[in-house]
Structure formats: structure tokens, C-alpha cells
Coordinates of C-alpha atoms and ligand atoms in Angstrom, one line a residue:
V1 CA -21.3 -14.6 19.6
T2 CA -24.6 -16.5 19.7
A3 CA -26.7 -17.1 16.6
L4 CA -29.0 -14.3 17.4
A5 CA -26.4 -11.7 18.3
P6 CA -25.5 -9.3 15.5
L7 CA -22.4 -10.4 13.5
G8 CA -20.7 -7.2 14.2
Q9 CA -21.4 -7.0 17.9
Q10 CA -17.8 -7.4 19.1
M11 CA -16.3 -5.2 16.4
A12 CA -13.7 -2.8 17.7
P13 CA -13.8 0.7 16.2
Y14 CA -10.2 0.9 14.8
A15 CA -9.0 -1.6 12.1
C16 CA -5.7 -2.0 14.0
Q17 CA -7.7 -3.4 16.9
R18 CA -9.2 -6.1 14.7
R19 CA -7.9 -9.2 12.9
T20 CA -8.6 -8.9 9.2
P21 CA -7.7 -12.1 7.3
L22 CA -6.8 -12.2 3.6
L23 CA -9.9 -14.2 2.7
H24 CA -13.3 -13.3 4.0
S25 CA -16.9 -14.1 3.4
N26 CA -18.2 -10.8 2.1
Q27 CA -16.3 -10.3 -1.2
P28 CA -19.2 -9.0 -3.3
L29 CA -20.0 -6.3 -0.7
T30 CA -16.5 -5.1 -0.2
E31 CA -15.9 -5.0 -3.9
A32 CA -18.9 -2.8 -4.4
L33 CA -17.9 -0.4 -1.5
E34 CA -14.3 -0.3 -2.7
T35 CA -15.4 0.7 -6.2
L36 CA -17.2 3.6 -4.7
A37 CA -14.2 4.5 -2.6
E38 CA -12.0 4.5 -5.7
E39 CA -14.5 6.6 -7.6
A40 CA -14.7 9.1 -4.7
G41 CA -10.9 9.3 -4.7
F42 CA -11.0 10.0 -8.5
S43 CA -13.3 12.9 -7.8
G44 CA -11.0 14.3 -5.1
S45 CA -13.5 13.5 -2.3
E46 CA -11.1 12.1 0.2
G47 CA -13.5 12.0 3.0
R48 CA -16.2 10.1 1.1
S49 CA -13.5 7.7 -0.2
L50 CA -12.3 7.0 3.4
A51 CA -15.9 6.4 4.5
F52 CA -16.4 3.7 1.9
T53 CA -13.0 2.2 2.6
R54 CA -13.8 2.1 6.4
A55 CA -17.1 0.3 5.7
A56 CA -15.5 -2.3 3.4
S57 CA -12.8 -2.8 6.0
V58 CA -15.3 -3.5 8.7
L59 CA -17.1 -6.1 6.5
K60 CA -13.7 -7.8 5.9
A61 CA -13.4 -8.5 9.6
L62 CA -16.8 -10.0 10.1
P63 CA -16.7 -13.6 11.3
G64 CA -19.2 -14.8 8.7
R65 CA -21.2 -14.0 5.6
L66 CA -23.7 -11.2 6.0
S67 CA -27.2 -12.1 4.7
A68 CA -29.2 -9.2 6.0
L69 CA -28.4 -5.6 6.9
E70 CA -29.9 -6.1 10.4
E71 CA -27.2 -8.6 11.3
L72 CA -24.7 -5.7 11.4
G73 CA -26.3 -4.1 14.4
P74 CA -25.2 -0.6 15.3
L75 CA -21.7 -1.1 13.9
P76 CA -19.2 1.7 14.1
G77 CA -17.9 3.1 10.9
I78 CA -20.7 2.1 8.4
G79 CA -22.6 5.2 7.3
E80 CA -26.0 5.6 5.6
H81 CA -24.8 5.5 2.1
S82 CA -22.7 2.4 2.6
R83 CA -25.7 0.7 4.3
R84 CA -27.8 1.4 1.3
V85 CA -25.2 -0.1 -1.0
I86 CA -24.9 -3.2 1.2
Q87 CA -28.7 -3.6 1.2
D88 CA -28.9 -3.3 -2.6
V89 CA -26.2 -6.0 -3.1
L90 CA -27.7 -8.3 -0.5
E91 CA -31.2 -8.0 -2.1
D92 CA -30.5 -7.7 -5.8
G93 CA -27.0 -9.2 -6.2
V94 CA -25.7 -5.8 -7.5
S95 CA -25.9 -2.1 -6.7
V96 CA -27.3 0.0 -9.5
E97 CA -25.1 2.9 -8.4
V98 CA -21.9 0.8 -8.5
E99 CA -22.7 -0.7 -11.9
R100 CA -23.3 2.9 -13.2
V101 CA -19.9 4.0 -11.9
K102 CA -18.2 1.0 -13.4
L103 CA -19.6 1.8 -16.8
S104 CA -19.1 5.5 -16.7
E105 CA -16.6 7.0 -19.1
R106 CA -14.9 9.0 -16.4
Y107 CA -14.3 6.1 -14.1
R108 CA -13.0 3.8 -16.8
T109 CA -10.7 6.5 -18.2
M110 CA -9.4 7.4 -14.7
K111 CA -8.7 3.8 -14.0
L112 CA -6.8 3.3 -17.3
F113 CA -4.6 6.4 -16.7
T114 CA -3.9 5.8 -13.0
K115 CA -2.7 2.3 -13.8
I116 CA 0.3 4.0 -15.5
F117 CA 3.3 3.9 -13.1
G118 CA 3.8 7.6 -12.1
V119 CA 0.3 8.8 -12.9
G120 CA -1.8 9.9 -9.9
V121 CA -5.4 11.2 -9.7
R122 CA -4.4 14.8 -10.4
T123 CA -2.6 14.0 -13.7
A124 CA -5.3 11.5 -14.9
S125 CA -8.0 14.0 -14.1
R126 CA -6.3 16.8 -16.0
W127 CA -5.9 14.5 -19.1
Y128 CA -9.5 13.5 -18.8
Q129 CA -10.6 17.2 -18.8
E130 CA -8.4 17.8 -21.8
G131 CA -10.4 15.1 -23.7
L132 CA -7.9 12.3 -23.6
R133 CA -9.4 8.9 -23.4
T134 CA -7.0 6.2 -24.4
L135 CA -3.3 5.3 -24.1
L136 CA -3.0 5.9 -27.8
D137 CA -4.4 9.5 -27.3
L138 CA -1.5 10.2 -25.0
Q139 CA 1.0 9.3 -27.7
E140 CA -0.8 10.8 -30.7
R141 CA -1.3 14.2 -28.9
N142 CA 2.3 14.3 -27.7
T143 CA 1.2 14.6 -24.1
K144 CA 4.1 15.7 -22.0
L145 CA 5.3 12.7 -19.8
T146 CA 7.8 12.4 -17.1
R147 CA 10.6 9.8 -17.5
Q148 CA 8.7 7.7 -14.9
Q149 CA 5.5 7.9 -16.9
Q150 CA 7.2 7.1 -20.1
A151 CA 8.6 3.9 -18.5
G152 CA 5.1 3.2 -17.1
L153 CA 3.6 3.5 -20.5
R154 CA 6.3 1.4 -22.2
H155 CA 5.8 -1.5 -19.7
Y156 CA 2.0 -0.9 -19.2
D157 CA 0.9 -4.5 -19.8
D158 CA 3.6 -6.2 -17.7
L159 CA 3.1 -3.8 -14.8
N160 CA -0.6 -4.4 -14.8
T161 CA -0.1 -8.2 -14.8
P162 CA 0.0 -9.3 -11.2
V163 CA 3.4 -10.3 -9.7
E164 CA 3.2 -13.9 -8.5
R165 CA 4.7 -14.8 -5.1
G166 CA 7.4 -17.0 -6.9
E167 CA 8.4 -13.9 -8.9
A168 CA 8.6 -11.8 -5.8
E169 CA 10.8 -14.3 -4.1
S170 CA 13.0 -14.5 -7.1
V171 CA 13.5 -10.7 -7.1
G172 CA 14.2 -11.0 -3.3
R173 CA 16.9 -13.6 -3.9
T174 CA 18.5 -11.5 -6.7
V175 CA 18.7 -8.5 -4.4
Q176 CA 19.9 -10.6 -1.4
E177 CA 22.8 -12.0 -3.5
A178 CA 23.7 -8.6 -4.9
V179 CA 23.6 -7.0 -1.4
Q180 CA 26.0 -9.6 0.0
R181 CA 28.6 -8.4 -2.5
F182 CA 28.7 -5.0 -1.0
L183 CA 27.6 -5.5 2.6
P184 CA 27.9 -9.0 4.0
G185 CA 25.5 -9.6 6.9
A186 CA 22.8 -7.2 5.5
S187 CA 19.3 -8.6 5.3
V188 CA 16.6 -8.3 2.7
T189 CA 13.0 -8.6 3.9
L190 CA 9.9 -9.1 1.7
A191 CA 7.3 -6.6 3.1
G192 CA 4.0 -5.3 1.5
G193 CA 1.1 -7.5 0.5
F194 CA 3.3 -10.6 0.2
R195 CA 4.2 -10.4 3.9
R196 CA 0.5 -10.3 4.6
G197 CA 0.1 -13.6 2.8
K198 CA -1.2 -12.3 -0.6
P199 CA -0.5 -14.8 -3.4
R200 CA 0.1 -12.0 -5.9
G201 CA 0.5 -8.2 -5.9
H202 CA 1.2 -5.1 -7.9
D203 CA 4.9 -4.8 -6.9
V204 CA 7.7 -6.2 -4.7
D205 CA 8.4 -4.3 -1.5
L206 CA 11.9 -5.0 -0.1
L207 CA 13.3 -3.7 3.1
L208 CA 17.1 -3.7 3.6
T209 CA 19.0 -3.3 6.8
H210 CA 22.2 -4.3 8.6
P211 CA 22.5 -5.4 12.3
E212 CA 25.3 -2.9 12.9
A213 CA 24.1 0.7 13.0
G214 CA 25.5 2.9 10.2
R215 CA 26.8 0.1 8.0
E216 CA 23.8 0.4 5.7
A217 CA 24.7 4.0 4.7
G218 CA 25.5 4.2 0.9
L219 CA 24.3 0.6 0.3
L220 CA 21.4 1.5 -2.0
S221 CA 23.3 3.5 -4.6
R222 CA 26.0 0.8 -4.9
L223 CA 23.4 -1.9 -5.1
V224 CA 21.3 -0.2 -7.8
S225 CA 24.4 0.7 -9.9
W226 CA 25.5 -2.9 -9.8
L227 CA 22.0 -4.3 -10.7
D228 CA 21.9 -1.7 -13.5
S229 CA 25.3 -2.8 -14.8
Q230 CA 23.9 -6.3 -15.0
G231 CA 21.1 -5.2 -17.2
L232 CA 18.5 -6.0 -14.4
I233 CA 17.1 -2.4 -14.1
L234 CA 14.6 -1.0 -16.7
Y235 CA 13.9 2.2 -14.7
Q236 CA 14.9 3.6 -11.3
H237 CA 14.4 6.7 -9.3
S238 CA 16.3 7.0 -6.1
Q239 CA 15.9 9.3 -3.2
E240 CA 18.4 10.0 -0.4
N241 CA 17.6 9.6 3.2
S242 CA 16.2 12.9 4.5
F243 CA 15.2 11.9 8.0
A244 CA 17.3 13.7 10.5
L245 CA 16.8 12.0 13.9
C246 CA 20.2 13.5 14.8
E247 CA 18.7 17.0 14.6
G248 CA 17.4 16.6 18.1
P249 CA 14.3 15.4 19.9
E250 CA 11.9 17.0 17.5
P251 CA 8.7 15.1 17.3
P252 CA 7.9 13.8 13.8
G253 CA 6.0 16.3 11.8
S254 CA 2.7 15.7 10.0
R255 CA 1.4 12.2 10.4
D256 CA 0.8 11.4 6.8
V257 CA 4.0 12.6 5.1
L258 CA 5.8 9.9 3.2
D259 CA 8.6 8.5 5.2
R260 CA 12.1 9.7 4.4
F261 CA 14.3 6.6 4.1
E262 CA 16.8 6.1 1.4
R263 CA 14.8 4.4 -1.2
C264 CA 14.4 3.4 -4.8
F265 CA 11.3 3.1 -7.0
S266 CA 12.3 0.8 -9.8
I267 CA 11.3 -1.5 -12.6
F268 CA 13.2 -4.8 -12.7
R269 CA 13.8 -6.9 -15.8
L270 CA 12.9 -10.3 -14.4
E271 CA 13.9 -13.5 -16.3
A272 CA 10.7 -15.4 -17.1
Q273 CA 9.6 -18.0 -14.6
G274 CA 7.2 -19.6 -17.0
G275 CA 3.6 -18.3 -17.4
P276 CA 2.9 -15.1 -19.3
G277 CA 6.1 -13.5 -20.5
A278 CA 7.8 -16.8 -20.8
A279 CA 7.8 -16.7 -24.6
R280 CA 9.6 -13.4 -24.6
G281 CA 12.0 -14.5 -21.9
W282 CA 11.5 -11.7 -19.4
K283 CA 8.9 -9.5 -17.6
A284 CA 8.9 -6.0 -16.2
V285 CA 8.2 -5.9 -12.5
R286 CA 7.8 -2.9 -10.1
V287 CA 10.2 -3.1 -7.1
D288 CA 10.4 -0.8 -4.2
L289 CA 13.7 -0.9 -2.3
V290 CA 13.9 0.8 1.1
V291 CA 16.9 1.0 3.4
A292 CA 16.4 1.4 7.2
P293 CA 19.0 1.7 9.9
V294 CA 18.5 -1.2 12.3
S295 CA 17.1 1.0 15.2
Q296 CA 14.2 2.1 12.9
F297 CA 13.8 -1.3 11.3
P298 CA 10.7 -2.5 13.3
F299 CA 8.9 0.8 12.5
A300 CA 9.8 0.5 8.8
L301 CA 8.7 -3.1 8.7
L302 CA 5.4 -2.2 10.4
G303 CA 4.9 0.7 8.0
W304 CA 5.8 -1.1 4.8
T305 CA 3.8 -4.2 5.5
G306 CA 0.4 -2.4 5.2
S307 CA -2.3 -2.7 4.3
R308 CA -2.6 1.0 3.6
H309 CA -5.8 1.2 5.6
F310 CA -4.3 -0.7 8.5
E311 CA -1.4 1.8 8.6
R312 CA -3.7 4.7 8.5
E313 CA -5.8 3.3 11.3
L314 CA -2.7 2.6 13.4
R315 CA -1.6 6.2 13.1
R316 CA -5.1 7.5 13.8
F317 CA -5.3 5.2 16.9
A318 CA -1.8 6.4 18.1
S319 CA -2.7 10.0 17.8
H320 CA -6.4 10.1 18.9
E321 CA -6.3 7.4 21.6
R322 CA -2.7 7.6 22.9
K323 CA -1.4 11.1 22.0
M324 CA 1.5 9.5 20.2
V325 CA 2.9 10.0 16.7
L326 CA 3.7 6.9 14.7
N327 CA 5.4 6.8 11.4
S328 CA 7.8 4.4 9.6
H329 CA 10.8 5.8 11.5
A330 CA 9.7 6.1 15.1
L331 CA 7.0 6.3 17.8
Y332 CA 6.9 9.6 19.7
D333 CA 5.0 10.1 23.0
T334 CA 3.8 13.7 23.0
M335 CA 2.8 13.7 26.7
R336 CA 6.1 12.3 28.0
K337 CA 7.9 14.2 25.2
R338 CA 10.1 11.3 24.2
F339 CA 10.6 8.6 21.5
L340 CA 9.7 5.1 22.4
P341 CA 12.3 2.6 21.0
A342 CA 11.3 -0.8 19.9
A343 CA 13.3 -3.9 18.8
S344 CA 10.3 -5.7 17.2
E345 CA 6.9 -5.0 15.8
E346 CA 5.4 -6.7 19.0
E347 CA 7.1 -4.0 21.1
I348 CA 5.4 -1.2 19.0
F349 CA 2.0 -2.8 19.6
Q350 CA 2.9 -3.0 23.3
H351 CA 3.8 0.7 23.5
L352 CA 0.5 1.5 21.9
G353 CA -1.4 -0.7 24.3
L354 CA -2.7 -2.8 21.4
E355 CA -3.0 -6.5 21.1
Y356 CA -0.4 -7.8 18.6
V357 CA -1.8 -8.3 15.1
P358 CA 0.3 -10.7 12.9
P359 CA 0.9 -9.6 9.3
G360 CA -1.6 -12.1 7.9
Q361 CA -4.3 -10.4 9.9
R362 CA -3.5 -6.8 8.7
N363 CA -5.5 -7.1 5.5
A364 CA -7.8 -4.3 6.6
Ligands
8DG1 P1 0.1 -4.6 -3.6 O1 1.5 -4.1 -3.8 O2 0.0 -6.0 -3.7 O3 -0.8 -3.8 -4.4 O4 -0.3 -4.2 -2.1 P2 0.6 -3.6 -1.0 O5 2.0 -4.2 -0.9 O6 -0.1 -3.6 0.3 O7 0.7 -2.0 -1.4 P3 2.0 -1.0 -1.7 O8 1.4 0.1 -2.4 O9 3.1 -1.7 -2.3 O10 2.3 -0.5 -0.2 C1 2.9 -1.3 0.8 C2 3.1 -0.5 2.0 O11 4.2 0.5 1.9 C3 1.9 0.4 2.4 O12 1.4 0.0 3.7 C4 2.4 1.8 2.4 C5 3.9 1.6 2.6 N1 4.6 2.8 2.2 C6 5.2 3.7 3.0 N2 5.7 4.7 2.4 C7 5.5 4.5 1.1 C8 5.8 5.3 -0.1 O13 6.4 6.3 -0.1 N3 5.3 4.8 -1.3 C9 4.6 3.6 -1.3 N4 4.2 3.2 -2.5 N5 4.3 2.9 -0.2 C10 4.7 3.4 1.0 O14 5.3 3.5 4.2
MN2 MN1 3.3 -3.9 -2.6
MN3 MN1 5.1 -0.7 -3.0

């Protein structure tokens, strides 16, 4: 790319065809666009939300700092509205529209409520309509809460304090040691944002498997009971495996359904590592535990490494460009009517005819 060529000249249309590092040069622009994406999501405008997310994701993959809108050239995936926001931030340092959103009562309340573990946009929105505005309101008006939401509220501050990498590794070691008691040879892999190189995150995503097929069955419930008996679990909600590959060569269903591994959404009681929480001696940390049979492990690893936008783009690419269905269990070729097995993430990219993107470059 020469100095005169537009910065975005070589930009491929799908995020899974690009390398997106963790750190990039257009933070103020992507923050503005992601605020609007979030706000659109709060309003139930999924399409608009996706458009802002796509635009932000394109900027994250630019090789340098954008200083004028013209440098973008005719980039795919950046619409009129996003261009206007970019221009405002470039010219004035801020976008009036974004600042207005950030100050609005609705946005602030939705943010407060959706930061409760177990509260999604629909619930938060209903509470807002009912006139609730603060966490105290929820308690004083005896709002009906699920067990998960009660735990989320009880540990609100801890769960909204970022998990540091050291803490994530400590949780990983604890789980690894516990797993060895029940299933020697099983492995525990740190996925999610930490695998993409993030120094901190909102939870710890751990993927469990065993090199011999079938040995992993039943592992999760024994593991969680033991951790619980040790006083390490503050909340847990487990789900059994409901994926039936053995039912026959049915293609996976809808593209965006949650995967169906045996899994556990939990809150761990982590002994303090120093830093905030050290005075009290422990800190509540969100942990997702997922068990995959070894034949599905590469798909699970790819699916649970994220980012969410990178995953969405991989699936969109597979379906629109390759007539294949990708999820966290398998890759299915709808033309040849067969599953495409893979022993590594690299092989999945090969099946899709994509250049391999290492985890650290999936921060789309
Ligand atoms: P963060 O925790 O630091 O905020 O970032 P993250 O690690 O990228 O986000 P995440 O919300 O923990 O999601 C990690 C990946 O897990 C993401 O690519 C989506 C994937 N994932 C699934 N199924 C499910 C599911 O049922 N629930 C959640 N929360 N994530 C899932 O494949
Ligand atoms: Mn995560
Ligand atoms: Mn997670």
C-alpha cells in the first residue's frame, strides 16, 4: 500500500479473511461506533447494531490511523451513518450523537441492568419500562429474580471488575488439578478473549476434553460437585450434552443456535491474588466450563475463542461463500452432503478455503 492509496484498499469483505490484532490505531472511532452498536442492540434493532459492529471491525483491521474519511476509499461494510460518525469524531474529537446516547437515561439504565449476570436486553428493557432505574429499585420493589440473577446481583461489583490474566490462569490450574482426580490425561484449555491475547476479560472460558473418545462423558458433573464440596463454587448452572451426532447424518440446524455441549455457567470463589479483593481474601469470578469430545474439540476451540464478531463472520462466510454449515461441533458441506472432519483449527480453515488466522488476530 503506497502513501497515496486508500488505507482500506486491500480490505477483504469478511472479518474472518482479515487479521485483526488486539491493539489498533483507531480506538476513539471504534469506541464511538461500538457504543451505537450497543445502543441499537438495547433497542432491539439487531440489523443496525450489526452494521455499526461491522464498521468498527473494519477500522480495527486498518494498518494505520485514519485521519480523514477519504482515506477509507470505497470500503465494504461501512455505511452512511457510520461514515458520518467517523467524520464527526475525526473533525471534532467526539460525535454529538454518541455523547447524547451515553448520557441518555435509557442507555445508562440498560447498561446497569445488562451488567447483571443473567439479565439480557429483554429483561432489562422490561424493567426500564416498569420505571426501574437502579439496583436498589430492584430490591425495594421486590422484582422477581431468577436464581442466576440473584447471584449476579449479589456479586455485582466483583463480576464487573475485570478478570486479570493471572486470575484466569489460576482458575485454569485449579480446574486442571481437580480434573486430574477424576480423569487423568484430560486437558483444560483457556479459550475466549484470553486465548486471543487479551490481558483481562469478563470471564474465564475453559474447554475440557480427553484424547480418548467417550472418556469425557460424565466428567463435568463430578468435577463441579467436587469443586462445590471444596467451597470453590458460589453459583452454577449446568446443562447436559444435547448434541446428537449419532442420530445420523443430519446437517446441523439453524446456524446461530447455541452449541449443545455439556457445559456449566458458574461463579467461582477465587482466593485473592492481591489487587482489589485482597483485603477480603477472595473475589467472585465468572467461569464457563465446556466439555467437548475429542473429535469435536477443534470446532469447539475455534467456536469458543471468539471474538463473537469473528465467529459470526466465519459462519456467514461458510454459508454464503462455501454452502457449508459451521458451528462449535462440526463443519457440514451441504453440496457434498457430508461432515468434514478436522484434527486442528488449521484444518477447519483449510476446508473453508481460508488463510489461517491465529487466535491473536481474531479480535474482530
Ligand atoms: P470477554 O469474556 O473478555 O468479555 O470476551 P470473550 O471471551 O471474547 O467473550 P465470551 O462472551 O466469554 O465468549 C467467548 C466465546 O464463546 C465467543 O466467541 C462465543 C462463544 N460461545 C459459544 N457458545 C456460547 C454460549 O452458549 N454462551 C457464551 N457466553 N459464549 C458462547 O460458542
Ligand atoms: Mn470470555
Ligand atoms: Mn464466556
